[in-house]
Short mmCIF file of C-alpha atoms in Angstrom, two decimals:
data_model
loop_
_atom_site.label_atom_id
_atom_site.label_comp_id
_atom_site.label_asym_id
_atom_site.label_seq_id
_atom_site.Cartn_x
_atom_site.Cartn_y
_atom_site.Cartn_z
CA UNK A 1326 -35.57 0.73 -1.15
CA UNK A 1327 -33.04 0.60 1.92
CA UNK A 1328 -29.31 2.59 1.41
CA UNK A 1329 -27.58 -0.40 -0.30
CA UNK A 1330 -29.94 -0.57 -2.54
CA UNK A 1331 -30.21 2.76 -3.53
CA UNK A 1332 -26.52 2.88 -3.58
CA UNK A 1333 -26.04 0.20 -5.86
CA UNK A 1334 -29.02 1.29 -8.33
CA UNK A 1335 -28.64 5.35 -8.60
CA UNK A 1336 -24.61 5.92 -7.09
CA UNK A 1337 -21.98 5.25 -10.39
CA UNK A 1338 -20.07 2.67 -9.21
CA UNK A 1339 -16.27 2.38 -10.01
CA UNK A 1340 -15.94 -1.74 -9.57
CA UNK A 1341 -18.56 -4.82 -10.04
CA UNK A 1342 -17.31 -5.43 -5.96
CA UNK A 1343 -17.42 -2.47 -3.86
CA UNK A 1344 -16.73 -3.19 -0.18
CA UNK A 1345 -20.87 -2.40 0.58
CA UNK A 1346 -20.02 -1.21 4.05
CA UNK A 1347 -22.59 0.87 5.51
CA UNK A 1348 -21.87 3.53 7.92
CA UNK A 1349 -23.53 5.69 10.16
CA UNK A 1350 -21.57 7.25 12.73
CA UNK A 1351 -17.89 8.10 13.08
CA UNK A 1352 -15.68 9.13 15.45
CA UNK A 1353 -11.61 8.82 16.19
CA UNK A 1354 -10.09 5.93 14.91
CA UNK A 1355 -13.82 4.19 15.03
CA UNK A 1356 -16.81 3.84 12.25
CA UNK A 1357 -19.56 2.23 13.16
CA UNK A 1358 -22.23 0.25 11.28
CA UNK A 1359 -25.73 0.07 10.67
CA UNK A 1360 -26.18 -2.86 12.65
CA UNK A 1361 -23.88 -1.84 15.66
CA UNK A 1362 -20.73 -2.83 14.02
CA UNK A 1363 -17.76 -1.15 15.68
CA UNK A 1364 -14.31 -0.75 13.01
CA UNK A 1365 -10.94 0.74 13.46
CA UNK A 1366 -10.01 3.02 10.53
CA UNK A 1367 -6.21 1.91 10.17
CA UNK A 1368 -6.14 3.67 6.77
CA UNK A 1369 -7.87 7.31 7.42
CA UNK A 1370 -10.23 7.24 4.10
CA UNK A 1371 -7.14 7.12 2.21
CA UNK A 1372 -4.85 9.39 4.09
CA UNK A 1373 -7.52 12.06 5.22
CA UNK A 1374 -8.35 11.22 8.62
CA UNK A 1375 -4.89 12.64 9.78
CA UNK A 1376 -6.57 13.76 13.04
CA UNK A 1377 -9.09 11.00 13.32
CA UNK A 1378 -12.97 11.36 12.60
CA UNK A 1379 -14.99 14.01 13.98
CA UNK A 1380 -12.19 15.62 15.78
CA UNK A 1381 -14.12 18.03 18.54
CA UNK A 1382 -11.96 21.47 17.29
CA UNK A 1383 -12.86 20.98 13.95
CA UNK A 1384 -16.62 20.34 13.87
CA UNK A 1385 -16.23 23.62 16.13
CA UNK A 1386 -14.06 25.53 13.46
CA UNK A 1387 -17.51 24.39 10.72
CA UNK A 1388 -20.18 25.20 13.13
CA UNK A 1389 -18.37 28.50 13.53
CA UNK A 1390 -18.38 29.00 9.75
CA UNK A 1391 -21.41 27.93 9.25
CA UNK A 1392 -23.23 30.68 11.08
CA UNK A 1393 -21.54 32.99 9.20
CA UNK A 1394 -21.30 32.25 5.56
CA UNK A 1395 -20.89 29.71 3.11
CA UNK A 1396 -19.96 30.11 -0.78
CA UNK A 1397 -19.80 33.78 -1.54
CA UNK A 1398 -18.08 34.12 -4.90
CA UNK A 1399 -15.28 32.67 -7.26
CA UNK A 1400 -11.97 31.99 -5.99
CA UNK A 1401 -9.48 35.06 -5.35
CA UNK A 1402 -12.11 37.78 -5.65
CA UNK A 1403 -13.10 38.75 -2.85
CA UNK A 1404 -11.21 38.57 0.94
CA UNK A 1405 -12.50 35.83 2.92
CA UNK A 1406 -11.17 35.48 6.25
CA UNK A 1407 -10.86 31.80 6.50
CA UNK A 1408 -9.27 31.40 2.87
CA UNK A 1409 -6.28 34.27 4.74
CA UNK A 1410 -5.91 32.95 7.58
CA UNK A 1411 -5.46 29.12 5.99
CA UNK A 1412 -2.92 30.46 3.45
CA UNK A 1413 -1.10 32.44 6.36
CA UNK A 1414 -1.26 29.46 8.86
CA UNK A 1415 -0.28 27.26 5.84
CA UNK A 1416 3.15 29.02 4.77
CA UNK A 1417 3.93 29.57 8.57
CA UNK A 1418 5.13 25.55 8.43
CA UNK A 1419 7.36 26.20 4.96
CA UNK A 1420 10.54 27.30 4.18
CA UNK A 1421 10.25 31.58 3.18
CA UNK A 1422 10.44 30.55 -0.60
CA UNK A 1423 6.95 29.12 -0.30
CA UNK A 1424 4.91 31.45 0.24
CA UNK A 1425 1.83 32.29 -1.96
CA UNK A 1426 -1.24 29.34 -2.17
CA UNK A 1427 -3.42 28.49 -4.79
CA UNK A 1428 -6.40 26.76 -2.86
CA UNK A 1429 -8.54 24.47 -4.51
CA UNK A 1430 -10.93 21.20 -4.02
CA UNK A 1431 -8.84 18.18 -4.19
CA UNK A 1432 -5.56 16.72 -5.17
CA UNK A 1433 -6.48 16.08 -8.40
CA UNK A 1434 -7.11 19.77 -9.36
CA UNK A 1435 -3.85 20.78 -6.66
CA UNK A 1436 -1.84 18.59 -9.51
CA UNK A 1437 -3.83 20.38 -12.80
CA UNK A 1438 -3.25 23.87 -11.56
CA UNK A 1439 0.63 22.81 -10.69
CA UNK A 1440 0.78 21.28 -13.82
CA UNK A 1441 -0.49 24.81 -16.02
CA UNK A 1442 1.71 26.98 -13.49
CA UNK A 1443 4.45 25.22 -13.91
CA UNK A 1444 4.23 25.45 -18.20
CA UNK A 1445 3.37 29.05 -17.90
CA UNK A 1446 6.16 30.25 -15.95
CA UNK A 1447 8.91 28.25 -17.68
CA UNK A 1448 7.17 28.26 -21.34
CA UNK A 1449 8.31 24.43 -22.15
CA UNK A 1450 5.93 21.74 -22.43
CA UNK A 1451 7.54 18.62 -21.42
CA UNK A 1452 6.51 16.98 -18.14
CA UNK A 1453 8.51 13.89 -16.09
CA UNK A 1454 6.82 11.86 -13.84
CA UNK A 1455 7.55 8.83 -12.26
CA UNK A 1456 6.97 4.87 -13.26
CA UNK A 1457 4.06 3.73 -10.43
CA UNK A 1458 3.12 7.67 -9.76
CA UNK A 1459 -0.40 8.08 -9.06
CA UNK A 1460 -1.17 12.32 -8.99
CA UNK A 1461 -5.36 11.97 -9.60
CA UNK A 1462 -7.73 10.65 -11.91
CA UNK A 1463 -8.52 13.88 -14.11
CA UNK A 1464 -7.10 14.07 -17.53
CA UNK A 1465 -4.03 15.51 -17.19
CA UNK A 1466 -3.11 14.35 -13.52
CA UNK A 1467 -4.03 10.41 -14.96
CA UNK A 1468 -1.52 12.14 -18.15
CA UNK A 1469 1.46 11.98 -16.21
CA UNK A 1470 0.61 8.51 -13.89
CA UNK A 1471 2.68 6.39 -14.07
CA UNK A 1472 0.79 2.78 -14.49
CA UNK A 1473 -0.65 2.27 -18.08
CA UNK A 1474 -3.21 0.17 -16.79
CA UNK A 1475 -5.35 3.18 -15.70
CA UNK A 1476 -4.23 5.32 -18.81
CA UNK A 1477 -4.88 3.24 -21.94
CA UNK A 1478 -8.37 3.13 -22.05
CA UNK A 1479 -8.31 6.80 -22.12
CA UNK A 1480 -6.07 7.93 -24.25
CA UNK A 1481 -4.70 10.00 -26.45
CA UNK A 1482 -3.66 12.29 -22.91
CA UNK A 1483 -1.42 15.02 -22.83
CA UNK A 1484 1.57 14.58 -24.77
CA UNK A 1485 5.39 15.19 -24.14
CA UNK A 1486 5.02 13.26 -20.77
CA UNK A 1487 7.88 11.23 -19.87
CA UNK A 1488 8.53 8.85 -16.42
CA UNK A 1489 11.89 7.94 -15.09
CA UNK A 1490 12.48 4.91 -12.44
CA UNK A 1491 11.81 6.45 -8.66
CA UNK A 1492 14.79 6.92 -6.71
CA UNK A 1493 17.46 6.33 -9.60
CA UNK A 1494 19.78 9.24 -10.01
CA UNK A 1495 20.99 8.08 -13.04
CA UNK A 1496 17.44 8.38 -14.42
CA UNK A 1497 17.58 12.30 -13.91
CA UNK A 1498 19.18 12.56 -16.99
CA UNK A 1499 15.85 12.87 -18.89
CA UNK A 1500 15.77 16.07 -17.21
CA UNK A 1501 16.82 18.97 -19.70
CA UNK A 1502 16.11 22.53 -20.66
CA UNK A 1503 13.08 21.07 -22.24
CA UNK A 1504 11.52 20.13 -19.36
CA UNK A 1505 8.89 22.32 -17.58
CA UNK A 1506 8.58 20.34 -14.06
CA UNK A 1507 9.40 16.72 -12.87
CA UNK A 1508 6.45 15.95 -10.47
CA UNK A 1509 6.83 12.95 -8.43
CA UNK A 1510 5.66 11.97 -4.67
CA UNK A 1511 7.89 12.41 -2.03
CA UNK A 1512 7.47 9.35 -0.93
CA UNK A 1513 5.04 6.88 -3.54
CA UNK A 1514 1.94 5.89 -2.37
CA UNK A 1515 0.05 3.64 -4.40
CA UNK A 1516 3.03 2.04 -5.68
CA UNK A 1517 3.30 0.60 -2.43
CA UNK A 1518 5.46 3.00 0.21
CA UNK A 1519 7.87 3.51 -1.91
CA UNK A 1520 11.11 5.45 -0.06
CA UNK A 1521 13.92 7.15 -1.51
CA UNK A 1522 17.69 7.83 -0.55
CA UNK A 1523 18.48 11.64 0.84
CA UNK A 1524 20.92 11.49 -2.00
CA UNK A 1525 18.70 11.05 -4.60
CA UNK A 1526 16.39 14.36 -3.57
CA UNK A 1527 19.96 16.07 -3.28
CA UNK A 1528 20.56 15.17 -6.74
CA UNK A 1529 17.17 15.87 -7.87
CA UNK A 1530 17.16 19.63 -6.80
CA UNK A 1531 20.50 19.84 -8.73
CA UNK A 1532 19.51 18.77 -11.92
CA UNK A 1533 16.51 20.83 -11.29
CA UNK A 1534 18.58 23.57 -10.49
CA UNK A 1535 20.66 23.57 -13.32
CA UNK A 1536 17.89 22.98 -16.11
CA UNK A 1537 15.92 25.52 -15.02
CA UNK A 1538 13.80 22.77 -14.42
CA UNK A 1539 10.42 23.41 -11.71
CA UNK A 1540 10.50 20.75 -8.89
CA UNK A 1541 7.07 19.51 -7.87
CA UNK A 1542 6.62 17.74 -5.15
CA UNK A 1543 3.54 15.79 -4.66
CA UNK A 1544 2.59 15.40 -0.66
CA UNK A 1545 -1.05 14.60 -1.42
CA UNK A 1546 -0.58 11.75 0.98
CA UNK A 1547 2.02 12.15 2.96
CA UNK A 1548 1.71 15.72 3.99
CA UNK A 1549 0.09 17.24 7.37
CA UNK A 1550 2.33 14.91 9.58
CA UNK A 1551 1.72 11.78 7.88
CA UNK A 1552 5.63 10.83 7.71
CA UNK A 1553 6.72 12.21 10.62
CA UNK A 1554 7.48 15.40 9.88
CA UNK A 1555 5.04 17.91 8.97
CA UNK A 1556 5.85 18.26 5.17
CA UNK A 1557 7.84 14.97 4.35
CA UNK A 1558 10.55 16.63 2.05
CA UNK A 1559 11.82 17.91 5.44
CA UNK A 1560 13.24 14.77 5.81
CA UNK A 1561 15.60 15.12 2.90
CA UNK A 1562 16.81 18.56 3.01
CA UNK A 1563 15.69 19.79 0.02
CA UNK A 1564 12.63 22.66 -1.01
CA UNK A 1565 10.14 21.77 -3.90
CA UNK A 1566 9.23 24.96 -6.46
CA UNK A 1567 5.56 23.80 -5.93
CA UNK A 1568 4.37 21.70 -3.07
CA UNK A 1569 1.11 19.72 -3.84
CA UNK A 1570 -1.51 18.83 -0.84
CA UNK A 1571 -4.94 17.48 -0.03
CA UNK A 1572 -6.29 14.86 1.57
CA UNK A 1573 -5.20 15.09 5.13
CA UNK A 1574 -5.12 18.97 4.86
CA UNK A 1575 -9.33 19.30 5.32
CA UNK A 1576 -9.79 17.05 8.93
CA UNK A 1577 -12.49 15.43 6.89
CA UNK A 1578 -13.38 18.27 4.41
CA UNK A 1579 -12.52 18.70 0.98
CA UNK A 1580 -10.07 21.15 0.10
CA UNK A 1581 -6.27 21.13 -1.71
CA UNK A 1582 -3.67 23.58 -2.60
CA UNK A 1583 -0.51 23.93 -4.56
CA UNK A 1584 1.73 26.27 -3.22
CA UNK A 1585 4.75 28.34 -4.99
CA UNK A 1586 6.69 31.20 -4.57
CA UNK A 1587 4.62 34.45 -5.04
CA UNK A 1588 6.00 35.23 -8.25
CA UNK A 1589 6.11 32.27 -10.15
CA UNK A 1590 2.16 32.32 -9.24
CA UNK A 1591 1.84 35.59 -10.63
CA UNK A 1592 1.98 34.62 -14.31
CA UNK A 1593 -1.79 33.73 -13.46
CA UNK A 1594 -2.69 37.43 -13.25
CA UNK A 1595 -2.03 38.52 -17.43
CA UNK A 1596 -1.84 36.84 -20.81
CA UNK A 1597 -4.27 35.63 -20.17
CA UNK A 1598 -5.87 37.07 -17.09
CA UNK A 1599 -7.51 34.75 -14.77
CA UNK A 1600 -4.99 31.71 -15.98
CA UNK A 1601 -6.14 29.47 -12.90
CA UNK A 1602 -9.81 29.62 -12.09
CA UNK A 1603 -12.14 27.60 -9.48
CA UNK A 1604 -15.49 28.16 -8.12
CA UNK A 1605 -15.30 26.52 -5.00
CA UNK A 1606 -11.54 26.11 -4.61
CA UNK A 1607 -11.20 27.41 -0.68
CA UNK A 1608 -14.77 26.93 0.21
CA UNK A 1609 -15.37 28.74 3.29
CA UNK A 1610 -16.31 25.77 5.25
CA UNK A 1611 -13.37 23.22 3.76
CA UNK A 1612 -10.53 26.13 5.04
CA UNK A 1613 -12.17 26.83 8.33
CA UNK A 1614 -11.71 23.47 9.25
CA UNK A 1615 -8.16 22.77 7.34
CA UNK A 1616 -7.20 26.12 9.23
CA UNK A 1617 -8.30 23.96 12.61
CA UNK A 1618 -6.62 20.63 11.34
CA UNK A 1619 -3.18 22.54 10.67
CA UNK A 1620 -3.75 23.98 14.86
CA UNK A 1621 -4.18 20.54 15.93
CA UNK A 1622 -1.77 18.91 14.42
CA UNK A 1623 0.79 21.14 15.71
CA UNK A 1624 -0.52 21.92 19.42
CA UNK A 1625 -1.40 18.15 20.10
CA UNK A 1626 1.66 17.79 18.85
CA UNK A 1627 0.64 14.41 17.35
CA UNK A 1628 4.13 14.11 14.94
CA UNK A 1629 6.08 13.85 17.73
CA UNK A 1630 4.02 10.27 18.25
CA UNK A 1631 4.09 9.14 14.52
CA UNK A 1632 7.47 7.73 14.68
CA UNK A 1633 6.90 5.58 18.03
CA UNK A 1634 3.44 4.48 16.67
CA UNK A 1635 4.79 2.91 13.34
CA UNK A 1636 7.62 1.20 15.42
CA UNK A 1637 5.07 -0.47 17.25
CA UNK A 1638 3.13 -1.70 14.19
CA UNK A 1639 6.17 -3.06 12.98
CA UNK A 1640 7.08 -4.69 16.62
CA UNK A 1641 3.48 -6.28 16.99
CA UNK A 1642 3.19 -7.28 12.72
CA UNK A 1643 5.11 -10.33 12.89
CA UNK A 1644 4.14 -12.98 11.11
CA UNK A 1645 5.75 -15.96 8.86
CA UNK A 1646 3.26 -15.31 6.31
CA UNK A 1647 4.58 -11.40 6.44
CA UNK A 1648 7.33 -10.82 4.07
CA UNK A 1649 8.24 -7.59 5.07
CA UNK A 1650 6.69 -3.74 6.01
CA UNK A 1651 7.88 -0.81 4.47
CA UNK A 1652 6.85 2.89 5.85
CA UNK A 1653 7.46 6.31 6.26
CA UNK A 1654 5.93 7.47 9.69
CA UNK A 1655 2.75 6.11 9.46
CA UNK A 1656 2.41 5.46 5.81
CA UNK A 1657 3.22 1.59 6.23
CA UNK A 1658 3.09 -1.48 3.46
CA UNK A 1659 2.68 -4.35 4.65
CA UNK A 1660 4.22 -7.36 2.07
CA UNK A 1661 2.87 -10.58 1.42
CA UNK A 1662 3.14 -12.89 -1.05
CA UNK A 1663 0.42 -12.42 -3.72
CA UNK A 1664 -3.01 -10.57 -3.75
CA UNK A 1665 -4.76 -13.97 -3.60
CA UNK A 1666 -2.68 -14.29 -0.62
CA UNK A 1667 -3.45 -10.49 1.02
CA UNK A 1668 -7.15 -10.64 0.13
CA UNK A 1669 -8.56 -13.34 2.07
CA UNK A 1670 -6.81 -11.41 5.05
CA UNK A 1671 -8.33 -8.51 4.38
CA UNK A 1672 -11.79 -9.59 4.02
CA UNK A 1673 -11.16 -10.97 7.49
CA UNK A 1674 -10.35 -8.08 9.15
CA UNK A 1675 -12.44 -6.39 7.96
CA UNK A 1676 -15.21 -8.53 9.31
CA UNK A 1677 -13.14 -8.89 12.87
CA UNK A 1678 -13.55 -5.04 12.83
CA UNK A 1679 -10.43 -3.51 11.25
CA UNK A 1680 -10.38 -1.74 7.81
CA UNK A 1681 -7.72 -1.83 5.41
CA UNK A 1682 -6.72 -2.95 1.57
CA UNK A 1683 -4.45 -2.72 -0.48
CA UNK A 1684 -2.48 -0.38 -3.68
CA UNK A 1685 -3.40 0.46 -6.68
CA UNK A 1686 -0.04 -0.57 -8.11
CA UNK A 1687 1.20 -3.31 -5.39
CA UNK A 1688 -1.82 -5.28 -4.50
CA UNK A 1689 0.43 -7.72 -2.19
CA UNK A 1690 0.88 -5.10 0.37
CA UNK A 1691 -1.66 -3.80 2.81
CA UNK A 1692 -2.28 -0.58 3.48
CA UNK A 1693 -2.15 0.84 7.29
CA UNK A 1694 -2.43 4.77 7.53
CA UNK A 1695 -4.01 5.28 10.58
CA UNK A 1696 -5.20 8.64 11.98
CA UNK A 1697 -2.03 10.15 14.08
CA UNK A 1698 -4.70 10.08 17.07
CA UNK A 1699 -4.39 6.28 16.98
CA UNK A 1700 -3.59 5.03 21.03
CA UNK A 1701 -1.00 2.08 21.78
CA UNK A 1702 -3.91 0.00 23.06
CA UNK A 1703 -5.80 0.81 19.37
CA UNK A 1704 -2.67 -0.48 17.86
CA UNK A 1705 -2.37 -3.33 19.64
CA UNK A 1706 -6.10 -3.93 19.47
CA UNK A 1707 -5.59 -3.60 15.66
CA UNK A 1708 -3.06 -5.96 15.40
CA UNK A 1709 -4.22 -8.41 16.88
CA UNK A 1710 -7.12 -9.13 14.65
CA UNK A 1711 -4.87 -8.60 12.08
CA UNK A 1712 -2.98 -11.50 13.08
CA UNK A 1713 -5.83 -13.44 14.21
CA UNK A 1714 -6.96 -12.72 10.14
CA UNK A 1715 -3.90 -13.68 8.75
CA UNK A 1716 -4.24 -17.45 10.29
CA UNK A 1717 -8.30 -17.13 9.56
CA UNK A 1718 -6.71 -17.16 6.10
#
């Protein structure tokens, strides 16, 4: 039996149409095929490929690791050097009140173990989330989602969750002394680059503020330079209770965190001890090279370029057939009238050589989240088969 076949027989498969695209090399902004195809990655596995495939420092920062250990014990037993020097390297880009990490596998568990601090420490029980949130596909981070689509084949889920309209102050209302955490994205992802005024975060914190309320900011996405700043709440002016990251944190590894001050993470340590426990939460391997990603990011100084980059996208993506593009930095939507219309496009770029898709909850926008490596020629190069795709269709 070849790969696709063993793929489709013995791999669980999620949909009756996966994309069946084989790969067997990657590297930059490129993937390449079985056959010799060549593809430009304009959405970074989902966010993750923040500094492209393969990046030179951190297959360096693993093949260092590697020759010295891999999985030695449970999480937060015994002092591993590359778990330190992540969580050190980590809080060096956040304001002073962040300052103790919890790391873990994914974004999924970053949002579970935010979601159990975040009860402990306050002793309610009542969650808000947002309409259109996506936070993971685990019980309780699907819990507080926000599209029932995904949620009512598997419920009951955790109860007193509530979600409020993104980006409407009046809807912070629902916010009360009842009310453990809000959790929402900073800016929403699968809902289709979804932005939100300054004054809203402002108002946010408030409420939070005077509730007694935890603030919990989801950056699973758009964290590790992805907007155009390094976290994107710095755009707004405000600082979460608990940050939430993954995905572009690991330069291809997986690894997460959720970060909080150091003593609202103590109420781990007693009644009952050990509250928060993973086995391979801050694998050895995964925070060597997230330790790496966080030094590249920051002495290639690729943010500085994420601003100028989507500006070009938008300059180049014009189109009658293009409604509109929304975007943060490099987290871009691209609007069109229906998925019937988007899909056809898609599948031709794809074939022309460029990957993309669409949202989970807006499936008439494409997706573009490049890696921040991307070059102006790879944009243009990208764009144009976009275009040339758009009129295939």
């Amino acid at each position: 039996m070849n790969n696709r076949q063993l793929f489709l027989s013995h791999l669980a498969q999620t949909t009756d149409f996966p994309l069946l695209i084989e790969i067997e090399k990657a590297e930059g902004v490129y993937m390449y095929g079985a056959n010799g195809e060549k593809y430009i990655d304009l959405i970074s596995g989902i966010g993750v490929s923040n500094v492209g495939h393969r990046h030179p420092k951190i297959l360096a920062a693993i093949q260092e690791q590697l020759d010295k250990y891999l999985h030695l014990m449970v999480y937060g037993e015994y002092v591993q050097s590359p778990q330190a020097q992540l969580a050190k390297a980590l809080t060096d880009t956040l304001p002073s009140s962040l300052n103790n990490v919890y790391l873990v596998n994914s974004g999924s568990e970053a949002v579970e173990g935010a979601l159990k601090l975040a009860k402990r420490y306050t002793n309610r029980r009542e969650i808000i989330s947002c309409v259109n949130a996506y936070h993971g596909s685990s019980h309780g981070a699907l819990s507080i989602g926000g599209n029932e689509i995904f949620k009512r084949a598997y419920r009951p889920l955790l109860p007193g969750i509530r979600n409020i309209e993104f980006g409407s102050i009046a809807e912070l209302s629902h916010i009360n002394t009842q009310t453990a955490a809000i959790i929402l994205e900073t800016v929403q992802g699968e809902a289709g680059i979804r932005v939100a005024e300054s004054a809203y975060f402002q108002a946010l914190r408030k409420k939070c503020d005077e509730t007694g309320t935890l603030l919990i900011l989801d950056e699973i996405q758009a964290g590790f330079g992805r907007t155009g700043k390094f976290w994107a709440f710095e755009h707004y002016g405000i600082v979460p209770d608990i940050l939430v990251c993954a995905k572009g944190m690991g330069g291809g590894m997986p690894i997460g965190a959720f970060i909080s001050n150091q003593a609202v993470m103590a109420v781990f340590k007693n009644n009952p001890l050990l509250g928060h426990i993973t086995t391979f939460g801050g694998h050895p391997v995964s925070a060597a090279a997230s330790l790496a990603t966080i030094k590249v990011i920051l002495e290639e100084r690729l943010i500085e370029g994420v601003d100028k980059k989507a500006e070009l996208f938008k300059s180049l993506l014009i189109h009658p057939r293009i409604k509109g593009i929304r975007n943060k930095g490099l987290m871009m939507a691209v609007e069109f009238d229906s998925f019937d219309a988007l899909k056809p496009i898609i599948d031709h770029a794809i074939a022309n050589g460029v990957i993309t898709d669409w949202f989970l909850f807006c499936d008439d926008a494409m997706r573009i989240a490049p890696p921040l490596t991307i070059s102006n020629d790879q944009i243009k190069e990208a764009c144009d088969i976009i275009l040339h795709a758009i009129d295939q269709a």
